[in-house]
mmCIF file of C-alpha atoms in Angstrom:
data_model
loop_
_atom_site.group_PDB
_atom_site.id
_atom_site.type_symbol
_atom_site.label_atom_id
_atom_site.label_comp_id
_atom_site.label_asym_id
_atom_site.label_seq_id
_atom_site.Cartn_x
_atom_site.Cartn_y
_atom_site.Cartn_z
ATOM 1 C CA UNK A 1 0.000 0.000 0.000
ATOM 2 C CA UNK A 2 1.455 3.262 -0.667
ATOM 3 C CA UNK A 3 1.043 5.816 2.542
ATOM 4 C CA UNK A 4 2.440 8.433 0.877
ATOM 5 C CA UNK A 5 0.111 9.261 -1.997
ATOM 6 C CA UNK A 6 -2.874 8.727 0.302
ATOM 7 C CA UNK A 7 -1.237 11.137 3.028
ATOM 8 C CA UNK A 8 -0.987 13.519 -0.293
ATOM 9 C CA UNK A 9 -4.792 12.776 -0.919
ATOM 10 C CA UNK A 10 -5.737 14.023 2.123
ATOM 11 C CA UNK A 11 -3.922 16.776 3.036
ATOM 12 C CA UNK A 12 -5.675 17.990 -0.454
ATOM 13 C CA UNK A 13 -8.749 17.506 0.986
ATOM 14 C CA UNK A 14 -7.910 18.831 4.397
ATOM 15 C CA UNK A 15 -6.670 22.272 2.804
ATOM 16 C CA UNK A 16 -9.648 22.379 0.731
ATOM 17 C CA UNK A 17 -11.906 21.959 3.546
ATOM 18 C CA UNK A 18 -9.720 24.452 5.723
ATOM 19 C CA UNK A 19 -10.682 26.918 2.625
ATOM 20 C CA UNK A 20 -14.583 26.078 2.441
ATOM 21 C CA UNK A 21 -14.352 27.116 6.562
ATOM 22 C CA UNK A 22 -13.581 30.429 5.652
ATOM 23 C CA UNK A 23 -17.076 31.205 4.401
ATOM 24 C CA UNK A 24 -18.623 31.006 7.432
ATOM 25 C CA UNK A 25 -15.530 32.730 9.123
ATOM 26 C CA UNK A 26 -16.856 35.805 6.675
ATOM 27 C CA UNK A 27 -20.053 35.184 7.127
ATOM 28 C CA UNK A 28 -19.297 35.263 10.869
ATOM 29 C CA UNK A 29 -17.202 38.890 10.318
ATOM 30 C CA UNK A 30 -20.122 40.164 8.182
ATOM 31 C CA UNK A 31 -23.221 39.691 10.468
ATOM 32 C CA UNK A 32 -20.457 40.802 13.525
ATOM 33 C CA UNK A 33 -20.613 37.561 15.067
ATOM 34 C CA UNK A 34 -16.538 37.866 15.716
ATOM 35 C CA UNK A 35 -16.362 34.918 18.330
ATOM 36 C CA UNK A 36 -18.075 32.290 16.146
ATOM 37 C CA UNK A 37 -15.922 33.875 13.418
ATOM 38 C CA UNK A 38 -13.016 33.228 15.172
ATOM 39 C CA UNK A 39 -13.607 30.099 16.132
ATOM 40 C CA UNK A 40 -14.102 29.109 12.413
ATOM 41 C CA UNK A 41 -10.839 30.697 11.275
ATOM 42 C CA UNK A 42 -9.412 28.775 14.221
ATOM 43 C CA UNK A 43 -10.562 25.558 12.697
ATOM 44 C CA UNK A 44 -9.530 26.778 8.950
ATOM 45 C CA UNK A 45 -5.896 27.626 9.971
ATOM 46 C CA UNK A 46 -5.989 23.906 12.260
ATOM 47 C CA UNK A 47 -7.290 21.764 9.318
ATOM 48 C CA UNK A 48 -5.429 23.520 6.713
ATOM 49 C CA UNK A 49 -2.073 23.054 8.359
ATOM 50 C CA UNK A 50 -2.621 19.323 9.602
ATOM 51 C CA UNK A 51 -3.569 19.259 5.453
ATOM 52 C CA UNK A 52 -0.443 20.162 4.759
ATOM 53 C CA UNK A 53 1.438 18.020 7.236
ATOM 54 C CA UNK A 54 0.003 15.305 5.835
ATOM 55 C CA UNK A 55 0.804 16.230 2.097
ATOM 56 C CA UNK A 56 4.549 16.829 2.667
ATOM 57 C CA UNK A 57 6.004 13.795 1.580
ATOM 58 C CA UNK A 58 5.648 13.037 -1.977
ATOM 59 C CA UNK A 59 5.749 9.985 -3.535
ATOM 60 C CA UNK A 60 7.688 9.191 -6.739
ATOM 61 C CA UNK A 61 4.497 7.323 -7.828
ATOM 62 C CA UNK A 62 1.122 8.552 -8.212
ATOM 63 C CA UNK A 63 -0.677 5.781 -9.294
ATOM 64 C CA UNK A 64 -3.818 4.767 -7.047
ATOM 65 C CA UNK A 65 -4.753 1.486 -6.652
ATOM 66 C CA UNK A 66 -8.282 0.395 -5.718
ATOM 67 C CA UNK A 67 -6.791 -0.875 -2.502
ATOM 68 C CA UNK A 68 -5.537 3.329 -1.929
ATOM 69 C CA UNK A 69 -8.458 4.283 -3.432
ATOM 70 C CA UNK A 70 -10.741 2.857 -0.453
ATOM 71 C CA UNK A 71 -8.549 3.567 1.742
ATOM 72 C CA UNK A 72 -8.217 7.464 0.656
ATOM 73 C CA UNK A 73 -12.137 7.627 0.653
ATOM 74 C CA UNK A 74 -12.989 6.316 4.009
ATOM 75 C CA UNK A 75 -10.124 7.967 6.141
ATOM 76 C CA UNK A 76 -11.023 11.418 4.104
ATOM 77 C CA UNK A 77 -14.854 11.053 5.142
ATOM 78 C CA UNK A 78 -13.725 10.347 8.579
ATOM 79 C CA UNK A 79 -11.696 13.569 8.871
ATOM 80 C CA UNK A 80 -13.572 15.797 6.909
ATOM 81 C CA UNK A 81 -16.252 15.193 9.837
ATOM 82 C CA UNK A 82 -14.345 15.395 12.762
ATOM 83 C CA UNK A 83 -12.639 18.411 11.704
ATOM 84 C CA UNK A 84 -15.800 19.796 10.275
ATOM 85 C CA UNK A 85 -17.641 18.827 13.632
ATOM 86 C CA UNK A 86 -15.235 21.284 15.620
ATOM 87 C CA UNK A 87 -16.626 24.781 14.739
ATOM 88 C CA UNK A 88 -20.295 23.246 16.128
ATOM 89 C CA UNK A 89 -18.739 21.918 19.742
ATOM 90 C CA UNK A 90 -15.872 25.006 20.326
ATOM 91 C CA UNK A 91 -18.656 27.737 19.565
ATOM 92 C CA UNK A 92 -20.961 25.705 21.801
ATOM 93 C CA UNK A 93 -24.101 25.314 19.016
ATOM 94 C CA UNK A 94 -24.266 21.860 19.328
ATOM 95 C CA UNK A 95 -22.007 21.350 22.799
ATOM 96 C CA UNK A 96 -22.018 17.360 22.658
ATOM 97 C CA UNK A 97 -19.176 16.207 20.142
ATOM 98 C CA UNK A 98 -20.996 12.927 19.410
ATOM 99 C CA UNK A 99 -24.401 15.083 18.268
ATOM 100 C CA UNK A 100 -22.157 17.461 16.306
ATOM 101 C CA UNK A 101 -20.591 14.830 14.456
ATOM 102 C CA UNK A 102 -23.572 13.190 13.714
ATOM 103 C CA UNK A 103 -24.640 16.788 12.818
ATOM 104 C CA UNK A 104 -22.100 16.838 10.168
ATOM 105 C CA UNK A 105 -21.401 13.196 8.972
ATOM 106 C CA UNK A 106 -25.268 14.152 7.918
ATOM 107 C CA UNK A 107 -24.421 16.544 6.227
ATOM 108 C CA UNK A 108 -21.904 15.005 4.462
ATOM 109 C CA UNK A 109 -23.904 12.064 3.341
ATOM 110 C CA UNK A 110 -27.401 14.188 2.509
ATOM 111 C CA UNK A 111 -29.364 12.136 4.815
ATOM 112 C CA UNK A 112 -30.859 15.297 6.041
ATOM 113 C CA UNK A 113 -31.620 14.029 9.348
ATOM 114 C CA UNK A 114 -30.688 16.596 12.166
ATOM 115 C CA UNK A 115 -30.845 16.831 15.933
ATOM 116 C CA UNK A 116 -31.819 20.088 15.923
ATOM 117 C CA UNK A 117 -34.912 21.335 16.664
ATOM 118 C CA UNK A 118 -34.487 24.773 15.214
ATOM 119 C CA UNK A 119 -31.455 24.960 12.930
ATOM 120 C CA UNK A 120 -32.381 28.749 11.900
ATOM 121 C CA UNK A 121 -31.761 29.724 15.650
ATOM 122 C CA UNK A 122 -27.930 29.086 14.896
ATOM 123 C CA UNK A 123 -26.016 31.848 14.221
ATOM 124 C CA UNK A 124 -25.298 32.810 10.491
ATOM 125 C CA UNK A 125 -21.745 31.358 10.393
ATOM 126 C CA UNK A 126 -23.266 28.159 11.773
ATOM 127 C CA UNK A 127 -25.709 28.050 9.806
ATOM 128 C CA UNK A 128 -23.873 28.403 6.380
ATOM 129 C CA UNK A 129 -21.122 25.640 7.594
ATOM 130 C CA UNK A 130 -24.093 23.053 7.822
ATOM 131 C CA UNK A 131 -25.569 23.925 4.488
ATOM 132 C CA UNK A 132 -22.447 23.974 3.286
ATOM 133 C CA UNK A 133 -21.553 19.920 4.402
ATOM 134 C CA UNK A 134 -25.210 19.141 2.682
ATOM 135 C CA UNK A 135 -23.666 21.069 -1.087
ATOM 136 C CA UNK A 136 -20.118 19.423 -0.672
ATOM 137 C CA UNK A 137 -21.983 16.132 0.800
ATOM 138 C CA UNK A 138 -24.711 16.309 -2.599
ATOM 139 C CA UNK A 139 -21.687 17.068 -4.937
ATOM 140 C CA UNK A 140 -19.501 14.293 -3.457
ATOM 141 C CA UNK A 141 -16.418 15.068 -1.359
ATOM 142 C CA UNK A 142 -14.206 12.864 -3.399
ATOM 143 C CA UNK A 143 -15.802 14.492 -6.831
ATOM 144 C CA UNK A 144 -15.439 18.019 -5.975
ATOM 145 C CA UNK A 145 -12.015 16.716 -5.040
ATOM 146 C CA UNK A 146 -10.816 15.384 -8.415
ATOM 147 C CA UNK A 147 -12.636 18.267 -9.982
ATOM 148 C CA UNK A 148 -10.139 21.118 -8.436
ATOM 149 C CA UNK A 149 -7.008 18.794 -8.425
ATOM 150 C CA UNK A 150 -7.420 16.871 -11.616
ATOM 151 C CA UNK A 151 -4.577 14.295 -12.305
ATOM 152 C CA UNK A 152 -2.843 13.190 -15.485
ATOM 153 C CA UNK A 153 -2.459 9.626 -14.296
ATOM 154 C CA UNK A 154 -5.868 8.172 -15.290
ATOM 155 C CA UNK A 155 -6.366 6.565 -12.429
ATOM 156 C CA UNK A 156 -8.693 8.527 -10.611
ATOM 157 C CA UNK A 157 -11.268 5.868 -11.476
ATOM 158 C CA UNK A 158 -10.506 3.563 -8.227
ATOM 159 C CA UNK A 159 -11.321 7.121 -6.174
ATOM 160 C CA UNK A 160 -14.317 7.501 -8.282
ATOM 161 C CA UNK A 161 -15.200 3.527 -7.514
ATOM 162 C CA UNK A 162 -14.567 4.118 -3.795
ATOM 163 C CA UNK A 163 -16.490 7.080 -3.382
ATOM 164 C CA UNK A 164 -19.587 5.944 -5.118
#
């Protein structure tokens, strides 16, 4: 298995979330909700640098394999959430990590199902981050992925595979 192209994969996918948390940081600065702005430019700078951590070694190879390609998937689903679970517990919206994560993971799959009972009562920032996981969730993570950093390889099929 090759770690190093799947580290690559994800710290693209970390530093492109870290740049789709920005929007609510402005949304935050806009409607002059500075603490929940913060706290989303907190999470930005966090998942953009762990991104790019992760990306640092690069691998003489860039083939993917459908073994990588699972692999690559799963772990990025699984860290997209977490990461994209953080602005909802640190700001205190949703203050139970397990509800925000389910908060997001549903976002990022389009089930729609929520645990809130008002979601408009969030504040603007908030609000735009969750709509935001049901767009990149609808698109496809792994999609809008390969659609920013296309590759020459031509073997982006066993990421498309995977994520379908």
């Amino acid at each position: 298995m090759n770690y190093r192209i799947i580290g690559t994969f994800l710290g693209n996918v970390l530093r492109i979330e870290a740049l789709l948390l920005l929007l609510p940081c402005l949304t935050g600065f806009l409607y002059r909700e500075t603490q929940t702005a913060l706290v989303y430019l907190l999470t930005a700078v966090l998942t953009f640098f762990l991104g790019l951590l992760l990306s640092l070694r690069k691998d003489r190879s860039s083939i993917y394999y459908a073994r990588e390609g699972f692999v690559s998937v799963g772990l990025a689903w699984i860290l997209m959430s977490i990461l994209g679970a953080l602005p909802f517990v640190i700001t205190k919206e949703i203050p139970n990590f397990v509800d925000a994560l389910f908060e997001t993971v549903s976002g990022f799959t389009t089930t729609g199902a929520s645990i809130l009972p008002a979601p408009e009562a969030m504040t603007y920032a908030a609000n735009l981050w969750r709509c935001l996981t049901h767009w990149i969730g609808g698109m496809g993570i792994i999609v809008f992925m390969l659609a920013i950093f296309p590759s020459n390889s031509g073997y982006n099929m066993h990421l498309m595979k995977a994520e379908s």
